[in-house]
């Protein structure tokens, strides 16, 4: 490498560091370190995959929703999750990763999706618990991502968070209706919260001392808070909400700590988290199998869409093929 090239590389890196320090956004055509790019692709792809795999547990209840109103709300929510996946795949494509490549990595198990979607939805109350807890955890984690240093990701997150907030409210309202319903409905709501509470806490990722990527991601302002900080924030938000719902959180060690100004909570079973990450959760096989099947069965839609796009693509300064045919006819 010549001295001139070294100087230029150093200048680019300094400009990148300054932009991050000044809270400016990094845009797709800006120079960025390779590791920043690959960290973003890893996190954003995992996030996109989570959105589309996350459609499955709730979609399981669309045909069995107890009323037309509940069914319409649930269908809209599941469609929103598909939309979030699409914004995030598009945002990831701005980093030079193609959607085909990302989906291939998901289907072959080379890229992750959130651990939470490997748990089953056993009753209708699970739809409420997912809205309240899973979407609630997602918002807590994602609101700071609206200030992520990478522009396309941050902008996608603004819209996603608005929609997630509706999702969280519909889950809360659903659980409230069940909690105030018959004793059997109340018990069903409590059982769902008992099963979803701990996996929701795991969504925030491993404890800070075991989080491989946090320190660097925070330095680059991709992440604004550590996994444990956000987990604590979530617990503090949920405790009064659970009281208002008339439901209990399944943790005997949960109590307000005056000194810390936060709730203390019991130990998380990280061995369960690791098992789920290794593919040994209750639904890993089912979720990935269903995703692969949906992809294969949707091949004809992708082919038709590509053929339609090619047919309507107007060459620069020229006319569409069918227009040319009309003229020569
Ligand atoms: N599940 O060093 P860290 C939603 C992996 S969207 C699986 O702490 P990082 C909406 C991590 O990838 C939910 N894997 O990693 C919805 C890494 O593995 P690697 C998804 C996990 O990236 C609601 C390793 O562990 N949200 O719910 C998990 O700094 C309802 C070490 O971890 C996002 O993706 C996990 N829970 O922090 C949809 C938000 N946690 O790559 C439908 C964006 C960690 O080295 C219905 N992502 N790992 O092999 C983030 O904020 C971060 O990526 C974290 C992890 C916080 C998830």
Short mmCIF file of C-alpha atoms in Angstrom, two decimals, residues 61-329:
data_model
loop_
_atom_site.label_atom_id
_atom_site.label_comp_id
_atom_site.label_asym_id
_atom_site.label_seq_id
_atom_site.Cartn_x
_atom_site.Cartn_y
_atom_site.Cartn_z
CA UNK A 61 -54.49 -18.53 16.23
CA UNK A 62 -55.96 -16.52 13.34
CA UNK A 63 -58.48 -19.21 12.39
CA UNK A 64 -59.44 -19.70 16.04
CA UNK A 65 -59.75 -16.08 17.19
CA UNK A 66 -62.84 -15.82 19.43
CA UNK A 67 -64.54 -12.97 17.52
CA UNK A 68 -64.44 -11.13 14.20
CA UNK A 69 -62.92 -8.09 15.93
CA UNK A 70 -60.11 -10.14 17.49
CA UNK A 71 -59.49 -11.91 14.20
CA UNK A 72 -59.22 -8.64 12.25
CA UNK A 73 -56.80 -7.19 14.82
CA UNK A 74 -54.64 -10.33 14.83
CA UNK A 75 -54.51 -10.50 11.03
CA UNK A 76 -53.43 -6.85 10.88
CA UNK A 77 -50.74 -7.47 13.49
CA UNK A 78 -49.31 -10.52 11.74
CA UNK A 79 -49.27 -8.61 8.44
CA UNK A 80 -47.44 -5.74 10.18
CA UNK A 81 -44.72 -8.20 11.24
CA UNK A 82 -44.28 -9.25 7.61
CA UNK A 83 -43.96 -5.56 6.72
CA UNK A 84 -41.32 -5.07 9.40
CA UNK A 85 -39.36 -7.96 7.94
CA UNK A 86 -39.52 -6.29 4.52
CA UNK A 87 -38.33 -2.87 5.78
CA UNK A 88 -35.47 -4.57 7.57
CA UNK A 89 -34.42 -6.76 4.64
CA UNK A 90 -34.46 -3.64 2.44
CA UNK A 91 -32.39 -1.72 4.98
CA UNK A 92 -29.91 -4.64 5.16
CA UNK A 93 -29.65 -4.66 1.37
CA UNK A 94 -28.27 -1.10 1.51
CA UNK A 95 -25.17 -2.67 3.12
CA UNK A 96 -24.57 -4.88 0.10
CA UNK A 97 -26.20 -8.11 1.35
CA UNK A 98 -28.79 -9.50 -1.04
CA UNK A 99 -32.12 -10.73 0.27
CA UNK A 100 -31.59 -14.15 -1.33
CA UNK A 101 -28.30 -14.52 0.50
CA UNK A 102 -29.87 -13.49 3.83
CA UNK A 103 -32.80 -15.88 3.45
CA UNK A 104 -30.45 -18.65 2.45
CA UNK A 105 -28.47 -18.07 5.66
CA UNK A 106 -31.66 -18.21 7.72
CA UNK A 107 -32.85 -21.40 6.04
CA UNK A 108 -29.50 -23.13 6.44
CA UNK A 109 -29.21 -22.09 10.11
CA UNK A 110 -26.20 -19.82 9.52
CA UNK A 111 -28.04 -16.74 10.79
CA UNK A 112 -30.15 -16.56 13.93
CA UNK A 113 -33.61 -15.32 14.76
CA UNK A 114 -34.87 -14.38 18.21
CA UNK A 115 -35.01 -17.19 20.76
CA UNK A 116 -38.53 -16.15 21.79
CA UNK A 117 -40.18 -17.50 18.66
CA UNK A 118 -39.20 -21.06 19.51
CA UNK A 119 -41.90 -21.32 22.16
CA UNK A 120 -45.41 -22.66 21.41
CA UNK A 121 -48.69 -20.73 21.56
CA UNK A 122 -50.85 -23.18 23.51
CA UNK A 123 -53.95 -21.09 24.21
CA UNK A 124 -55.66 -17.93 22.96
CA UNK A 125 -54.22 -16.07 25.96
CA UNK A 126 -50.75 -16.58 24.47
CA UNK A 127 -51.69 -14.06 21.77
CA UNK A 128 -52.25 -11.51 24.56
CA UNK A 129 -49.05 -12.46 26.36
CA UNK A 130 -47.03 -12.13 23.15
CA UNK A 131 -48.50 -8.68 22.50
CA UNK A 132 -47.94 -7.46 26.04
CA UNK A 133 -44.59 -9.08 26.83
CA UNK A 134 -42.89 -9.94 23.53
CA UNK A 135 -43.89 -6.76 21.70
CA UNK A 136 -43.28 -4.87 24.95
CA UNK A 137 -39.74 -6.25 25.14
CA UNK A 138 -39.26 -5.55 21.43
CA UNK A 139 -40.25 -1.88 21.90
CA UNK A 140 -37.97 -1.46 24.92
CA UNK A 141 -35.09 -2.84 22.86
CA UNK A 142 -36.00 -1.02 19.65
CA UNK A 143 -36.84 2.54 20.71
CA UNK A 144 -33.10 3.24 21.28
CA UNK A 145 -32.41 1.71 17.83
CA UNK A 146 -34.31 4.70 16.32
CA UNK A 147 -31.10 6.59 17.24
CA UNK A 148 -28.79 3.95 15.75
CA UNK A 149 -25.84 5.46 13.89
CA UNK A 150 -26.77 3.71 10.63
CA UNK A 151 -29.40 5.84 8.87
CA UNK A 152 -31.52 3.23 7.04
CA UNK A 153 -31.81 1.04 10.17
CA UNK A 154 -32.68 3.99 12.41
CA UNK A 155 -35.36 5.23 9.98
CA UNK A 156 -36.90 1.76 9.60
CA UNK A 157 -37.08 1.51 13.38
CA UNK A 158 -39.13 4.70 13.75
CA UNK A 159 -41.99 3.24 11.78
CA UNK A 160 -41.62 -0.23 13.28
CA UNK A 161 -41.79 1.16 16.84
CA UNK A 162 -45.04 3.01 16.11
CA UNK A 163 -46.61 -0.22 14.91
CA UNK A 164 -45.14 -2.28 17.76
CA UNK A 165 -46.72 0.11 20.20
CA UNK A 166 -50.18 -0.72 18.77
CA UNK A 167 -49.27 -4.42 19.03
CA UNK A 168 -48.31 -4.07 22.66
CA UNK A 169 -51.58 -2.30 23.50
CA UNK A 170 -53.75 -4.86 21.76
CA UNK A 171 -52.02 -7.64 23.73
CA UNK A 172 -52.49 -5.77 26.98
CA UNK A 173 -56.17 -5.12 26.23
CA UNK A 174 -56.70 -8.78 25.29
CA UNK A 175 -55.12 -9.99 28.54
CA UNK A 176 -57.13 -7.45 30.56
CA UNK A 177 -60.38 -8.77 29.05
CA UNK A 178 -59.37 -12.34 29.96
CA UNK A 179 -58.13 -11.39 33.41
CA UNK A 180 -61.47 -9.71 34.20
CA UNK A 181 -63.44 -12.56 32.59
CA UNK A 182 -64.51 -15.90 34.06
CA UNK A 183 -62.20 -17.70 36.53
CA UNK A 184 -61.19 -20.04 33.69
CA UNK A 185 -60.28 -17.09 31.44
CA UNK A 186 -58.32 -15.46 34.27
CA UNK A 187 -56.43 -18.71 34.85
CA UNK A 188 -55.67 -18.98 31.13
CA UNK A 189 -54.22 -15.44 31.12
CA UNK A 190 -52.11 -16.19 34.21
CA UNK A 191 -50.82 -19.44 32.70
CA UNK A 192 -49.76 -17.62 29.51
CA UNK A 193 -47.90 -14.94 31.49
CA UNK A 194 -46.21 -17.66 33.57
CA UNK A 195 -44.89 -19.31 30.40
CA UNK A 196 -43.85 -16.17 28.48
CA UNK A 197 -42.26 -14.08 31.25
CA UNK A 198 -38.82 -15.70 31.47
CA UNK A 199 -38.34 -16.24 27.70
CA UNK A 200 -39.25 -12.54 27.24
CA UNK A 201 -36.42 -11.54 29.58
CA UNK A 202 -34.06 -13.69 27.49
CA UNK A 203 -34.95 -11.70 24.36
CA UNK A 204 -32.57 -8.95 25.51
CA UNK A 205 -29.63 -11.27 24.97
CA UNK A 206 -26.98 -12.73 27.30
CA UNK A 207 -25.84 -10.87 30.44
CA UNK A 208 -23.48 -7.97 29.72
CA UNK A 209 -20.34 -9.84 30.80
CA UNK A 210 -21.13 -12.58 28.25
CA UNK A 211 -22.33 -10.33 25.44
CA UNK A 212 -19.71 -10.69 22.70
CA UNK A 213 -20.82 -7.73 20.60
CA UNK A 214 -22.22 -5.14 23.02
CA UNK A 215 -19.09 -3.14 23.81
CA UNK A 216 -18.17 -2.54 20.18
CA UNK A 217 -21.75 -1.99 19.07
CA UNK A 218 -22.17 0.63 21.78
CA UNK A 219 -18.94 2.33 20.77
CA UNK A 220 -20.29 2.59 17.23
CA UNK A 221 -23.70 3.73 18.55
CA UNK A 222 -25.47 0.82 16.90
CA UNK A 223 -26.67 -0.18 20.37
CA UNK A 224 -27.29 2.65 22.83
CA UNK A 225 -27.78 0.55 25.96
CA UNK A 226 -26.47 -2.77 27.19
CA UNK A 227 -28.59 -5.94 27.27
CA UNK A 228 -28.89 -5.83 31.08
CA UNK A 229 -29.86 -2.15 31.14
CA UNK A 230 -32.72 -2.76 28.74
CA UNK A 231 -33.80 -5.92 30.54
CA UNK A 232 -33.98 -3.96 33.81
CA UNK A 233 -35.97 -1.19 32.12
CA UNK A 234 -38.44 -3.79 30.84
CA UNK A 235 -38.90 -5.39 34.27
CA UNK A 236 -39.54 -1.96 35.84
CA UNK A 237 -42.17 -1.18 33.18
CA UNK A 238 -43.93 -4.55 33.51
CA UNK A 239 -44.36 -4.74 37.29
CA UNK A 240 -47.02 -1.97 37.60
CA UNK A 241 -48.66 -3.14 34.36
CA UNK A 242 -49.02 -6.67 35.76
CA UNK A 243 -50.64 -5.22 38.90
CA UNK A 244 -53.09 -3.24 36.77
CA UNK A 245 -53.87 -6.41 34.83
CA UNK A 246 -54.55 -8.31 38.05
CA UNK A 247 -51.91 -10.90 37.11
CA UNK A 248 -48.72 -11.92 38.85
CA UNK A 249 -45.26 -12.28 37.36
CA UNK A 250 -43.80 -15.76 38.06
CA UNK A 251 -40.80 -14.62 40.08
CA UNK A 252 -40.83 -14.90 43.90
CA UNK A 253 -37.68 -12.75 44.09
CA UNK A 254 -39.24 -9.80 42.27
CA UNK A 255 -39.28 -6.77 44.59
CA UNK A 256 -38.62 -3.05 44.59
CA UNK A 257 -35.10 -2.10 45.65
CA UNK A 258 -35.23 1.39 47.13
CA UNK A 259 -31.47 1.82 46.99
CA UNK A 260 -31.11 0.93 43.32
CA UNK A 261 -34.38 2.58 42.31
CA UNK A 262 -35.20 -0.58 40.35
CA UNK A 263 -36.88 -3.93 40.83
CA UNK A 264 -34.66 -6.84 41.77
CA UNK A 265 -35.51 -10.04 39.98
CA UNK A 266 -34.55 -13.70 40.24
CA UNK A 267 -31.87 -15.52 38.23
CA UNK A 268 -32.54 -16.25 34.57
CA UNK A 269 -32.00 -19.83 33.40
CA UNK A 270 -29.29 -19.11 30.82
CA UNK A 271 -28.86 -22.82 30.11
CA UNK A 272 -32.38 -22.80 28.65
CA UNK A 273 -31.42 -19.79 26.48
CA UNK A 274 -28.31 -21.60 25.21
CA UNK A 275 -30.34 -24.72 24.42
CA UNK A 276 -32.82 -22.68 22.39
CA UNK A 277 -29.96 -20.97 20.53
CA UNK A 278 -28.48 -24.38 19.71
CA UNK A 279 -31.77 -25.36 18.07
CA UNK A 280 -33.09 -27.43 20.95
CA UNK A 281 -36.03 -25.24 21.97
CA UNK A 282 -39.58 -26.62 21.90
CA UNK A 283 -40.38 -25.34 18.38
CA UNK A 284 -37.05 -24.65 16.59
CA UNK A 285 -37.49 -27.45 14.07
CA UNK A 286 -41.12 -26.63 13.42
CA UNK A 287 -40.44 -22.89 12.89
CA UNK A 288 -37.54 -23.36 10.50
CA UNK A 289 -39.31 -26.21 8.66
CA UNK A 290 -42.39 -24.06 8.15
CA UNK A 291 -40.27 -21.13 6.94
CA UNK A 292 -38.40 -23.29 4.41
CA UNK A 293 -41.69 -24.76 3.16
CA UNK A 294 -43.27 -21.31 2.80
CA UNK A 295 -40.20 -20.18 0.84
CA UNK A 296 -40.35 -23.15 -1.53
CA UNK A 297 -44.10 -22.85 -2.01
CA UNK A 298 -43.74 -19.12 -2.70
CA UNK A 299 -41.18 -19.63 -5.49
CA UNK A 300 -43.81 -19.17 -8.21
CA UNK A 301 -44.87 -15.82 -6.70
CA UNK A 302 -41.28 -14.54 -6.73
CA UNK A 303 -40.81 -15.76 -10.32
CA UNK A 304 -44.06 -14.12 -11.45
CA UNK A 305 -43.17 -10.85 -9.68
CA UNK A 306 -39.70 -10.83 -11.27
CA UNK A 307 -41.16 -11.52 -14.74
CA UNK A 308 -43.73 -8.74 -14.24
CA UNK A 309 -41.03 -6.30 -13.13
CA UNK A 310 -38.81 -7.20 -16.12
CA UNK A 311 -41.71 -6.71 -18.52
CA UNK A 312 -42.48 -3.28 -17.14
CA UNK A 313 -38.91 -2.12 -16.76
CA UNK A 314 -38.42 0.82 -19.10
CA UNK A 315 -34.91 0.90 -20.57
CA UNK A 316 -33.16 4.24 -19.98
CA UNK A 317 -34.26 6.60 -22.76
CA UNK A 318 -36.14 3.78 -24.46
CA UNK A 319 -39.53 2.22 -24.53
CA UNK A 320 -40.91 -0.97 -22.98
CA UNK A 321 -40.59 -4.17 -25.10
CA UNK A 322 -44.34 -4.37 -25.73
CA UNK A 323 -44.37 -0.74 -26.88
CA UNK A 324 -41.58 -1.52 -29.33
CA UNK A 325 -43.54 -4.54 -30.59
CA UNK A 326 -46.62 -2.36 -31.08
CA UNK A 327 -44.61 0.13 -33.10
CA UNK A 328 -43.00 -2.47 -35.36
CA UNK A 329 -46.27 -4.36 -35.91
#
